[in-house]
Tab-separated table of C-alpha atoms in Angstrom:
chain	number	residue	atom	x	y	z
A	1	MET	CA	24.350	-22.201	-70.964
A	2	SER	CA	25.573	-19.427	-72.930
A	3	LYS	CA	23.026	-20.774	-75.517
A	4	ILE	CA	20.317	-20.393	-73.188
A	5	ILE	CA	21.265	-16.747	-71.572
A	6	ASP	CA	21.446	-15.655	-75.539
A	7	LEU	CA	18.517	-16.582	-76.187
A	8	THR	CA	16.850	-14.835	-73.206
A	9	LYS	CA	18.498	-11.827	-74.150
A	10	LYS	CA	16.998	-11.796	-77.756
A	11	VAL	CA	13.601	-12.441	-76.012
A	12	GLN	CA	13.649	-9.858	-73.772
A	13	SER	CA	15.385	-7.325	-76.070
A	14	HIS	CA	13.355	-8.066	-79.487
A	15	ASP	CA	10.589	-9.753	-78.268
A	16	ASP	CA	12.073	-12.762	-80.560
A	17	ASN	CA	9.335	-15.378	-80.206
A	18	GLU	CA	11.699	-17.741	-82.023
A	19	SER	CA	14.138	-17.770	-79.614
A	20	LEU	CA	11.387	-18.194	-76.626
A	21	GLU	CA	10.423	-21.171	-78.857
A	22	THR	CA	13.715	-22.430	-78.792
A	23	VAL	CA	14.139	-22.036	-75.086
A	24	LEU	CA	10.514	-23.981	-74.493
A	25	ASN	CA	12.210	-26.765	-76.823
A	26	LEU	CA	15.272	-26.986	-74.709
A	27	PHE	CA	13.226	-27.161	-71.508
A	28	GLU	CA	10.951	-29.744	-73.018
A	29	PRO	CA	12.674	-32.862	-71.900
A	30	LYS	CA	12.982	-31.973	-68.025
A	31	ILE	CA	8.906	-30.474	-68.491
A	32	ARG	CA	8.176	-34.339	-69.473
A	33	ALA	CA	10.343	-35.822	-66.993
A	34	SER	CA	8.781	-33.780	-64.350
A	35	LEU	CA	5.195	-34.665	-65.302
A	36	ARG	CA	5.780	-38.417	-64.851
A	37	GLN	CA	6.040	-37.676	-61.247
A	38	THR	CA	2.322	-36.760	-61.103
A	39	SER	CA	-1.021	-38.429	-61.970
A	40	LEU	CA	-2.329	-38.636	-65.488
A	41	GLN	CA	-5.191	-36.611	-64.721
A	42	GLU	CA	-3.065	-33.472	-63.371
A	43	GLN	CA	-0.284	-33.964	-66.147
A	44	SER	CA	-2.249	-31.780	-68.869
A	45	ASP	CA	-2.683	-28.811	-66.378
A	46	LEU	CA	0.879	-28.852	-65.164
A	47	TYR	CA	2.322	-29.039	-68.631
A	48	GLN	CA	0.525	-26.109	-69.362
A	49	GLU	CA	1.615	-24.584	-65.983
A	50	LEU	CA	5.364	-25.312	-66.411
A	51	LYS	CA	5.468	-23.926	-70.158
A	52	ILE	CA	3.748	-20.416	-68.836
A	53	LYS	CA	6.502	-20.323	-65.584
A	54	VAL	CA	9.331	-21.049	-68.233
A	55	ILE	CA	7.719	-17.985	-70.281
A	56	GLU	CA	7.873	-15.764	-66.940
A	57	VAL	CA	11.260	-16.597	-66.075
A	58	VAL	CA	12.847	-16.081	-69.709
A	59	ARG	CA	10.704	-12.663	-70.064
A	60	LYS	CA	11.634	-11.508	-66.399
A	61	TYR	CA	15.156	-13.135	-66.041
A	62	ASP	CA	17.691	-10.409	-64.821
A	63	TYR	CA	21.174	-11.954	-65.943
A	64	ASP	CA	22.823	-8.754	-64.981
A	65	ASN	CA	22.207	-9.427	-61.274
A	66	THR	CA	23.005	-13.311	-61.082
A	67	TYR	CA	26.038	-14.527	-59.176
A	68	GLY	CA	28.798	-16.278	-60.867
A	69	PHE	CA	30.131	-19.300	-59.509
A	70	TRP	CA	32.527	-17.771	-57.144
A	71	GLU	CA	30.365	-14.962	-55.762
A	72	PHE	CA	27.773	-17.524	-55.053
A	73	THR	CA	30.214	-19.479	-53.017
A	74	ASP	CA	31.625	-16.513	-51.274
A	75	ARG	CA	28.168	-15.861	-50.433
A	76	LEU	CA	27.359	-19.544	-49.068
A	77	LYS	CA	30.486	-18.924	-46.878
A	78	GLU	CA	29.361	-16.035	-45.758
A	79	GLU	CA	25.706	-16.893	-44.750
A	80	HIS	CA	27.277	-20.249	-43.292
A	81	ALA	CA	29.615	-18.085	-40.917
A	82	VAL	CA	26.926	-16.234	-40.134
A	83	GLU	CA	24.955	-19.031	-38.756
A	84	HIS	CA	27.732	-20.689	-37.332
A	85	THR	CA	28.510	-17.696	-35.314
A	86	ASN	CA	24.684	-17.438	-34.438
A	87	LYS	CA	24.492	-20.667	-33.071
A	88	GLU	CA	27.561	-20.563	-30.822
A	89	THR	CA	26.239	-17.045	-28.927
A	90	SER	CA	22.933	-19.178	-28.186
């Protein structure tokens, strides 16, 4: 996973097209697998849209404001506690 983050940083900081191409290649199997869930007529357009979306996410991804695992679980616990409290007061 750190390889994708490192590649993303290179794309963002140096506009490194080679790193962007590597990220696209890493996501290629997932994109192809997702396309199997759609009709043949839609696959070509969807393929292009998915690749565009990956490019957008790589260029805009803010890895400094992403939760780590423990931060994420703490946040889920807090949200669950609030939901539980709201159900009790209703």
